[in-house]
Amino acid sequence: MGLGKLLHQHTEHADAGGVLNRPRAYELFGAIAFLGGRRAAFTRVAAAARPRAGDQVLDVGCGTGYLSRILAPVVTPSGHVTGLDPAPEMIDYATRNAPGNCTYVHGEGQRLPFPDGSFDLVISSLAVHHIPVEARPQALRQMVRVLRPGGRLLIAEFRPPANRLARHVIGALSGPAMRHDPRDLLGTMIPDAGFTVESEGDLPYLLYYVRARRP
Ligand SMILES: C[S@@+](CC[C@H](N)C(=O)[O-])C[C@H]1O[C@@H](n2cnc3c(N)ncnc32)[C@H](O)[C@@H]1O
């Protein structure tokens, strides 16, 4: 059985990861896939976003809320983290486990239900490859829209291992959505949406990030 079947009941888009609606299975997968290093990996992702006390943060494709729970104490006392995911099961799970300054909202990255300029920081980890291919540019444009001028974006995605056999095994287990090099996956979508890219590169645990800013 592929990873996809374990984590969601159906997918409408063979070339995208789709909506995941099994939060407990996802948490188990996260614990196993990062070989016990999930917290360290996501702490690095959070640090790459350079969150500040007081930030209003949006986590697009928040899943179970794991990353937003890491960010929440960093932005206290006045900061807030809003997580968004299309799976009601993920939103329920995240809400049940939410710190006081986190809230979770049902929705899609390509149709963000927030006013213009509402956030200081938009972060999206391992979620762009889940958005349908044709909706990804629109999702990036929505992220620009909901950021205030000068606001920051942090996208984190998987990067395939350098080792060919390991790449093959991961591709076979995960399906097509996780086989792409993140540089190909993201292409020029981030600058095309109106962001200025400030930094990008590899992180530990087979992760890759792009940090950008709304001019
Ligand atoms: C691999 S999980 C990542 C969850 C979390 N960000 C993390 O890093 O653990 C991808 C998430 O993207 C969500 N997703 C799927 N389609 C989406 C869309 N169109 N917009 C936003 N999120 C989406 C899935 O439901 C899933 O929870």
PDB file of C-alpha atoms and ligand atoms in Angstrom:
ATOM      1  CA  MET A   1       0.000   0.000   0.000  1.00  0.00           C
ATOM      2  CA  GLY A   2       1.318   3.458  -0.927  1.00  0.00           C
ATOM      3  CA  LEU A   3       1.674   6.161   1.638  1.00  0.00           C
ATOM      4  CA  GLY A   4      -1.202   8.066   0.066  1.00  0.00           C
ATOM      5  CA  LYS A   5      -3.743   5.357   0.944  1.00  0.00           C
ATOM      6  CA  LEU A   6      -2.588   5.341   4.552  1.00  0.00           C
ATOM      7  CA  LEU A   7      -2.938   9.104   4.980  1.00  0.00           C
ATOM      8  CA  HIS A   8      -6.095   9.904   3.039  1.00  0.00           C
ATOM      9  CA  GLN A   9      -9.152   8.082   1.884  1.00  0.00           C
ATOM     10  CA  HIS A  10      -9.098   9.365  -1.698  1.00  0.00           C
ATOM     11  CA  THR A  11      -7.238  11.771  -3.934  1.00  0.00           C
ATOM     12  CA  GLU A  12      -8.656  13.640  -6.895  1.00  0.00           C
ATOM     13  CA  HIS A  13      -5.266  14.666  -8.334  1.00  0.00           C
ATOM     14  CA  ALA A  14      -2.724  11.982  -9.211  1.00  0.00           C
ATOM     15  CA  ASP A  15       0.036  14.589  -9.563  1.00  0.00           C
ATOM     16  CA  ALA A  16      -0.599  16.255  -6.188  1.00  0.00           C
ATOM     17  CA  GLY A  17      -0.617  14.889  -2.650  1.00  0.00           C
ATOM     18  CA  GLY A  18      -4.260  15.917  -2.168  1.00  0.00           C
ATOM     19  CA  VAL A  19      -6.177  16.428   1.028  1.00  0.00           C
ATOM     20  CA  LEU A  20      -5.025  14.324   3.988  1.00  0.00           C
ATOM     21  CA  ASN A  21      -7.788  13.378   6.382  1.00  0.00           C
ATOM     22  CA  ARG A  22      -6.216  10.877   8.777  1.00  0.00           C
ATOM     23  CA  PRO A  23      -4.509  13.005  11.438  1.00  0.00           C
ATOM     24  CA  ARG A  24      -3.484  10.132  13.720  1.00  0.00           C
ATOM     25  CA  ALA A  25      -1.937   8.193  10.837  1.00  0.00           C
ATOM     26  CA  TYR A  26      -0.178  11.396   9.737  1.00  0.00           C
ATOM     27  CA  GLU A  27       1.271  11.927  13.227  1.00  0.00           C
ATOM     28  CA  LEU A  28       2.507   8.332  13.271  1.00  0.00           C
ATOM     29  CA  PHE A  29       4.006   8.754   9.799  1.00  0.00           C
ATOM     30  CA  GLY A  30       5.719  11.978  10.922  1.00  0.00           C
ATOM     31  CA  ALA A  31       7.267  10.313  13.941  1.00  0.00           C
ATOM     32  CA  ILE A  32       8.573   7.411  11.842  1.00  0.00           C
ATOM     33  CA  ALA A  33       9.601   9.281   8.680  1.00  0.00           C
ATOM     34  CA  PHE A  34      11.815  11.762  10.549  1.00  0.00           C
ATOM     35  CA  LEU A  35      13.427   8.903  12.503  1.00  0.00           C
ATOM     36  CA  GLY A  36      12.713  10.630  15.809  1.00  0.00           C
ATOM     37  CA  GLY A  37      13.960  13.979  14.501  1.00  0.00           C
ATOM     38  CA  ARG A  38      10.623  15.552  13.614  1.00  0.00           C
ATOM     39  CA  ARG A  39      10.789  18.194  16.338  1.00  0.00           C
ATOM     40  CA  ALA A  40      14.355  19.132  15.392  1.00  0.00           C
ATOM     41  CA  ALA A  41      13.408  19.269  11.701  1.00  0.00           C
ATOM     42  CA  PHE A  42      10.379  21.519  12.263  1.00  0.00           C
ATOM     43  CA  THR A  43      12.269  23.697  14.716  1.00  0.00           C
ATOM     44  CA  ARG A  44      14.724  24.363  11.871  1.00  0.00           C
ATOM     45  CA  VAL A  45      11.837  25.150   9.507  1.00  0.00           C
ATOM     46  CA  ALA A  46      10.343  27.531  12.077  1.00  0.00           C
ATOM     47  CA  ALA A  47      13.730  29.216  12.622  1.00  0.00           C
ATOM     48  CA  ALA A  48      14.189  29.644   8.840  1.00  0.00           C
ATOM     49  CA  ALA A  49      10.981  31.715   8.865  1.00  0.00           C
ATOM     50  CA  ARG A  50      12.542  34.122  11.411  1.00  0.00           C
ATOM     51  CA  PRO A  51       9.368  34.548  13.491  1.00  0.00           C
ATOM     52  CA  ARG A  52       9.215  37.487  15.892  1.00  0.00           C
ATOM     53  CA  ALA A  53       7.253  38.189  19.058  1.00  0.00           C
ATOM     54  CA  GLY A  54       3.958  39.771  18.077  1.00  0.00           C
ATOM     55  CA  ASP A  55       3.808  38.264  14.579  1.00  0.00           C
ATOM     56  CA  GLN A  56       0.433  37.370  13.107  1.00  0.00           C
ATOM     57  CA  VAL A  57       1.246  34.082  11.368  1.00  0.00           C
ATOM     58  CA  LEU A  58      -0.681  32.008   8.819  1.00  0.00           C
ATOM     59  CA  ASP A  59       0.230  28.320   8.367  1.00  0.00           C
ATOM     60  CA  VAL A  60      -1.173  27.174   4.977  1.00  0.00           C
ATOM     61  CA  GLY A  61      -1.830  23.421   4.793  1.00  0.00           C
ATOM     62  CA  CYS A  62      -1.282  23.170   8.543  1.00  0.00           C
ATOM     63  CA  GLY A  63      -2.303  19.504   8.814  1.00  0.00           C
ATOM     64  CA  THR A  64      -2.318  18.451  12.467  1.00  0.00           C
ATOM     65  CA  GLY A  65      -0.868  21.833  13.531  1.00  0.00           C
ATOM     66  CA  TYR A  66       2.569  20.463  14.439  1.00  0.00           C
ATOM     67  CA  LEU A  67       4.514  23.445  13.036  1.00  0.00           C
ATOM     68  CA  SER A  68       2.066  26.034  14.350  1.00  0.00           C
ATOM     69  CA  ARG A  69       2.479  24.573  17.865  1.00  0.00           C
ATOM     70  CA  ILE A  70       6.233  25.136  17.541  1.00  0.00           C
ATOM     71  CA  LEU A  71       5.728  28.714  16.314  1.00  0.00           C
ATOM     72  CA  ALA A  72       3.083  29.672  18.897  1.00  0.00           C
ATOM     73  CA  PRO A  73       5.383  30.249  21.905  1.00  0.00           C
ATOM     74  CA  VAL A  74       7.866  32.204  19.756  1.00  0.00           C
ATOM     75  CA  VAL A  75       5.293  34.861  18.776  1.00  0.00           C
ATOM     76  CA  THR A  76       3.802  35.342  22.269  1.00  0.00           C
ATOM     77  CA  PRO A  77       2.546  37.376  24.045  1.00  0.00           C
ATOM     78  CA  SER A  78       0.639  39.321  21.400  1.00  0.00           C
ATOM     79  CA  GLY A  79       1.330  37.136  18.355  1.00  0.00           C
ATOM     80  CA  HIS A  80      -1.101  34.596  16.970  1.00  0.00           C
ATOM     81  CA  VAL A  81      -0.883  31.589  14.646  1.00  0.00           C
ATOM     82  CA  THR A  82      -3.768  30.725  12.320  1.00  0.00           C
ATOM     83  CA  GLY A  83      -3.639  27.313  10.664  1.00  0.00           C
ATOM     84  CA  LEU A  84      -5.626  26.530   7.525  1.00  0.00           C
ATOM     85  CA  ASP A  85      -6.327  23.141   5.968  1.00  0.00           C
ATOM     86  CA  PRO A  86      -9.056  21.736   3.685  1.00  0.00           C
ATOM     87  CA  ALA A  87      -9.455  18.575   5.810  1.00  0.00           C
ATOM     88  CA  PRO A  88     -12.000  19.027   8.645  1.00  0.00           C
ATOM     89  CA  GLU A  89     -10.361  16.053  10.399  1.00  0.00           C
ATOM     90  CA  MET A  90      -7.017  17.899  10.473  1.00  0.00           C
ATOM     91  CA  ILE A  91      -8.678  21.107  11.713  1.00  0.00           C
ATOM     92  CA  ASP A  92     -10.473  19.191  14.497  1.00  0.00           C
ATOM     93  CA  TYR A  93      -7.256  17.477  15.586  1.00  0.00           C
ATOM     94  CA  ALA A  94      -5.247  20.731  15.527  1.00  0.00           C
ATOM     95  CA  THR A  95      -7.971  22.596  17.419  1.00  0.00           C
ATOM     96  CA  ARG A  96      -8.095  19.937  20.149  1.00  0.00           C
ATOM     97  CA  ASN A  97      -4.348  20.312  20.668  1.00  0.00           C
ATOM     98  CA  ALA A  98      -4.115  24.094  20.200  1.00  0.00           C
ATOM     99  CA  PRO A  99      -2.176  26.421  22.507  1.00  0.00           C
ATOM    100  CA  GLY A 100      -4.051  29.586  23.526  1.00  0.00           C
ATOM    101  CA  ASN A 101      -2.708  31.716  20.686  1.00  0.00           C
ATOM    102  CA  CYS A 102      -3.486  29.290  17.822  1.00  0.00           C
ATOM    103  CA  THR A 103      -6.720  28.930  15.893  1.00  0.00           C
ATOM    104  CA  TYR A 104      -7.510  26.637  12.975  1.00  0.00           C
ATOM    105  CA  VAL A 105      -9.679  27.332   9.971  1.00  0.00           C
ATOM    106  CA  HIS A 106     -11.085  25.140   7.240  1.00  0.00           C
ATOM    107  CA  GLY A 107     -10.068  26.300   3.733  1.00  0.00           C
ATOM    108  CA  GLU A 108      -7.814  25.975   0.717  1.00  0.00           C
ATOM    109  CA  GLY A 109      -4.554  27.745  -0.050  1.00  0.00           C
ATOM    110  CA  GLN A 110      -5.873  28.949  -3.396  1.00  0.00           C
ATOM    111  CA  ARG A 111      -8.896  30.623  -1.723  1.00  0.00           C
ATOM    112  CA  LEU A 112      -7.627  32.127   1.511  1.00  0.00           C
ATOM    113  CA  PRO A 113     -10.566  33.418   3.588  1.00  0.00           C
ATOM    114  CA  PHE A 114      -8.693  36.399   5.072  1.00  0.00           C
ATOM    115  CA  PRO A 115      -8.621  40.129   4.289  1.00  0.00           C
ATOM    116  CA  ASP A 116      -5.695  41.701   2.429  1.00  0.00           C
ATOM    117  CA  GLY A 117      -2.625  42.433   4.527  1.00  0.00           C
ATOM    118  CA  SER A 118      -3.754  40.412   7.583  1.00  0.00           C
ATOM    119  CA  PHE A 119      -0.475  38.635   8.367  1.00  0.00           C
ATOM    120  CA  ASP A 120       3.191  39.376   9.067  1.00  0.00           C
ATOM    121  CA  LEU A 121       4.346  35.874   8.157  1.00  0.00           C
ATOM    122  CA  VAL A 122       2.904  33.123   5.948  1.00  0.00           C
ATOM    123  CA  ILE A 123       4.441  29.695   6.305  1.00  0.00           C
ATOM    124  CA  SER A 124       3.649  26.507   4.448  1.00  0.00           C
ATOM    125  CA  SER A 125       5.474  23.272   5.152  1.00  0.00           C
ATOM    126  CA  LEU A 126       5.197  20.186   2.966  1.00  0.00           C
ATOM    127  CA  ALA A 127       1.890  21.466   1.612  1.00  0.00           C
ATOM    128  CA  VAL A 128       2.535  23.038  -1.813  1.00  0.00           C
ATOM    129  CA  HIS A 129       2.921  19.587  -3.368  1.00  0.00           C
ATOM    130  CA  HIS A 130      -0.546  18.736  -1.993  1.00  0.00           C
ATOM    131  CA  ILE A 131      -2.255  21.631  -3.783  1.00  0.00           C
ATOM    132  CA  PRO A 132      -3.530  20.749  -7.286  1.00  0.00           C
ATOM    133  CA  VAL A 133      -0.875  21.745  -9.841  1.00  0.00           C
ATOM    134  CA  GLU A 134      -3.109  24.237 -11.648  1.00  0.00           C
ATOM    135  CA  ALA A 135      -4.057  25.940  -8.339  1.00  0.00           C
ATOM    136  CA  ARG A 136      -0.504  26.445  -7.018  1.00  0.00           C
ATOM    137  CA  PRO A 137       0.197  29.825  -8.728  1.00  0.00           C
ATOM    138  CA  GLN A 138      -3.127  31.111  -7.386  1.00  0.00           C
ATOM    139  CA  ALA A 139      -2.229  29.860  -3.887  1.00  0.00           C
ATOM    140  CA  LEU A 140       1.055  31.810  -4.029  1.00  0.00           C
ATOM    141  CA  ARG A 141      -0.813  34.935  -5.203  1.00  0.00           C
ATOM    142  CA  GLN A 142      -3.211  34.521  -2.276  1.00  0.00           C
ATOM    143  CA  MET A 143      -0.253  34.338   0.111  1.00  0.00           C
ATOM    144  CA  VAL A 144       1.037  37.683  -1.249  1.00  0.00           C
ATOM    145  CA  ARG A 145      -2.416  39.197  -0.890  1.00  0.00           C
ATOM    146  CA  VAL A 146      -2.917  38.282   2.780  1.00  0.00           C
ATOM    147  CA  LEU A 147       0.574  39.487   3.772  1.00  0.00           C
ATOM    148  CA  ARG A 148       1.086  43.108   4.771  1.00  0.00           C
ATOM    149  CA  PRO A 149       3.674  44.988   2.651  1.00  0.00           C
ATOM    150  CA  GLY A 150       7.077  43.838   3.901  1.00  0.00           C
ATOM    151  CA  GLY A 151       5.545  40.607   5.225  1.00  0.00           C
ATOM    152  CA  ARG A 152       7.487  37.351   4.981  1.00  0.00           C
ATOM    153  CA  LEU A 153       6.897  33.965   3.327  1.00  0.00           C
ATOM    154  CA  LEU A 154       8.538  30.661   4.205  1.00  0.00           C
ATOM    155  CA  ILE A 155       7.907  27.606   2.049  1.00  0.00           C
ATOM    156  CA  ALA A 156       9.420  24.272   3.082  1.00  0.00           C
ATOM    157  CA  GLU A 157       9.253  21.169   0.912  1.00  0.00           C
ATOM    158  CA  PHE A 158      10.827  17.730   0.781  1.00  0.00           C
ATOM    159  CA  ARG A 159      13.933  17.291  -1.322  1.00  0.00           C
ATOM    160  CA  PRO A 160      14.725  13.866  -2.767  1.00  0.00           C
ATOM    161  CA  PRO A 161      17.820  12.164  -1.283  1.00  0.00           C
ATOM    162  CA  ALA A 162      21.000  12.290  -3.368  1.00  0.00           C
ATOM    163  CA  ASN A 163      21.279   8.491  -3.261  1.00  0.00           C
ATOM    164  CA  ARG A 164      19.518   6.943  -6.284  1.00  0.00           C
ATOM    165  CA  LEU A 165      18.249   3.836  -4.465  1.00  0.00           C
ATOM    166  CA  ALA A 166      16.896   5.896  -1.564  1.00  0.00           C
ATOM    167  CA  ARG A 167      15.216   8.202  -4.096  1.00  0.00           C
ATOM    168  CA  HIS A 168      13.594   5.231  -5.772  1.00  0.00           C
ATOM    169  CA  VAL A 169      12.358   3.747  -2.472  1.00  0.00           C
ATOM    170  CA  ILE A 170      10.891   7.062  -1.302  1.00  0.00           C
ATOM    171  CA  GLY A 171       9.263   7.651  -4.698  1.00  0.00           C
ATOM    172  CA  ALA A 172       7.717   4.153  -4.676  1.00  0.00           C
ATOM    173  CA  LEU A 173       6.380   4.562  -1.129  1.00  0.00           C
ATOM    174  CA  SER A 174       5.098   8.097  -1.475  1.00  0.00           C
ATOM    175  CA  GLY A 175       3.732   8.302  -5.007  1.00  0.00           C
ATOM    176  CA  PRO A 176       4.486  10.971  -7.596  1.00  0.00           C
ATOM    177  CA  ALA A 177       3.829  14.018  -5.430  1.00  0.00           C
ATOM    178  CA  MET A 178       6.973  13.612  -3.310  1.00  0.00           C
ATOM    179  CA  ARG A 179       9.368  12.612  -6.107  1.00  0.00           C
ATOM    180  CA  HIS A 180       9.912  16.105  -7.473  1.00  0.00           C
ATOM    181  CA  ASP A 181      12.956  18.196  -6.823  1.00  0.00           C
ATOM    182  CA  PRO A 182      11.512  21.174  -4.907  1.00  0.00           C
ATOM    183  CA  ARG A 183      13.300  23.586  -7.274  1.00  0.00           C
ATOM    184  CA  ASP A 184      11.300  22.087 -10.170  1.00  0.00           C
ATOM    185  CA  LEU A 185       8.130  21.901  -8.076  1.00  0.00           C
ATOM    186  CA  LEU A 186       8.271  25.597  -7.169  1.00  0.00           C
ATOM    187  CA  GLY A 187       9.828  26.816 -10.423  1.00  0.00           C
ATOM    188  CA  THR A 188       9.353  30.576 -10.697  1.00  0.00           C
ATOM    189  CA  MET A 189       5.989  30.558  -8.905  1.00  0.00           C
ATOM    190  CA  ILE A 190       7.207  32.537  -5.890  1.00  0.00           C
ATOM    191  CA  PRO A 191       8.707  35.517  -7.774  1.00  0.00           C
ATOM    192  CA  ASP A 192       5.928  35.296 -10.384  1.00  0.00           C
ATOM    193  CA  ALA A 193       3.378  35.795  -7.590  1.00  0.00           C
ATOM    194  CA  GLY A 194       5.076  39.064  -6.659  1.00  0.00           C
ATOM    195  CA  PHE A 195       7.494  37.979  -3.913  1.00  0.00           C
ATOM    196  CA  THR A 196      11.146  38.952  -3.660  1.00  0.00           C
ATOM    197  CA  VAL A 197      13.112  35.797  -2.868  1.00  0.00           C
ATOM    198  CA  GLU A 198      15.637  36.494  -0.106  1.00  0.00           C
ATOM    199  CA  SER A 199      17.130  33.101   0.608  1.00  0.00           C
ATOM    200  CA  GLU A 200      16.753  29.428  -0.287  1.00  0.00           C
ATOM    201  CA  GLY A 201      18.587  26.215   0.363  1.00  0.00           C
ATOM    202  CA  ASP A 202      18.721  22.811   1.986  1.00  0.00           C
ATOM    203  CA  LEU A 203      17.767  22.077   5.571  1.00  0.00           C
ATOM    204  CA  PRO A 204      18.525  18.849   7.462  1.00  0.00           C
ATOM    205  CA  TYR A 205      16.098  15.912   7.249  1.00  0.00           C
ATOM    206  CA  LEU A 206      15.729  16.130   3.449  1.00  0.00           C
ATOM    207  CA  LEU A 207      14.024  19.503   3.598  1.00  0.00           C
ATOM    208  CA  TYR A 208      14.429  22.559   1.379  1.00  0.00           C
ATOM    209  CA  TYR A 209      13.230  26.088   2.058  1.00  0.00           C
ATOM    210  CA  VAL A 210      12.559  29.366   0.279  1.00  0.00           C
ATOM    211  CA  ARG A 211      12.239  32.577   2.270  1.00  0.00           C
ATOM    212  CA  ALA A 212      10.720  35.554   0.464  1.00  0.00           C
ATOM    213  CA  ARG A 213       9.174  38.926   1.179  1.00  0.00           C
ATOM    214  CA  ARG A 214       6.229  40.887  -0.118  1.00  0.00           C
ATOM    215  CA  PRO A 215       7.741  44.167  -1.398  1.00  0.00           C
TER     216      PRO A 215
HETATM  217  C1  LIG B   1       2.008  16.669   4.131  1.00  0.00           C
HETATM  218  S1  LIG B   1       0.751  17.580   4.946  1.00  0.00           S
HETATM  219  C2  LIG B   1       1.688  18.833   5.770  1.00  0.00           C
HETATM  220  C3  LIG B   1       1.043  19.246   7.048  1.00  0.00           C
HETATM  221  C4  LIG B   1       1.861  20.221   7.887  1.00  0.00           C
HETATM  222  N1  LIG B   1       2.083  21.481   7.206  1.00  0.00           N
HETATM  223  C5  LIG B   1       3.177  19.604   8.246  1.00  0.00           C
HETATM  224  O1  LIG B   1       4.222  20.077   7.782  1.00  0.00           O
HETATM  225  O2  LIG B   1       3.161  18.628   9.013  1.00  0.00           O
HETATM  226  C6  LIG B   1      -0.021  18.481   3.626  1.00  0.00           C
HETATM  227  C7  LIG B   1      -1.313  19.168   4.042  1.00  0.00           C
HETATM  228  O3  LIG B   1      -1.772  19.966   2.950  1.00  0.00           O
HETATM  229  C8  LIG B   1      -3.175  19.908   2.976  1.00  0.00           C
HETATM  230  N2  LIG B   1      -3.734  20.353   1.678  1.00  0.00           N
HETATM  231  C9  LIG B   1      -4.181  19.617   0.648  1.00  0.00           C
HETATM  232  N3  LIG B   1      -4.680  20.392  -0.322  1.00  0.00           N
HETATM  233  C10 LIG B   1      -4.538  21.681   0.093  1.00  0.00           C
HETATM  234  C11 LIG B   1      -4.893  22.942  -0.450  1.00  0.00           C
HETATM  235  N4  LIG B   1      -5.466  23.046  -1.657  1.00  0.00           N
HETATM  236  N5  LIG B   1      -4.615  24.048   0.267  1.00  0.00           N
HETATM  237  C12 LIG B   1      -4.012  23.956   1.481  1.00  0.00           C
HETATM  238  N6  LIG B   1      -3.664  22.786   2.057  1.00  0.00           N
HETATM  239  C13 LIG B   1      -3.917  21.653   1.371  1.00  0.00           C
HETATM  240  C14 LIG B   1      -3.479  18.458   3.307  1.00  0.00           C
HETATM  241  O4  LIG B   1      -4.809  18.245   3.751  1.00  0.00           O
HETATM  242  C15 LIG B   1      -2.438  18.197   4.383  1.00  0.00           C
HETATM  243  O5  LIG B   1      -2.909  18.431   5.670  1.00  0.00           O
END
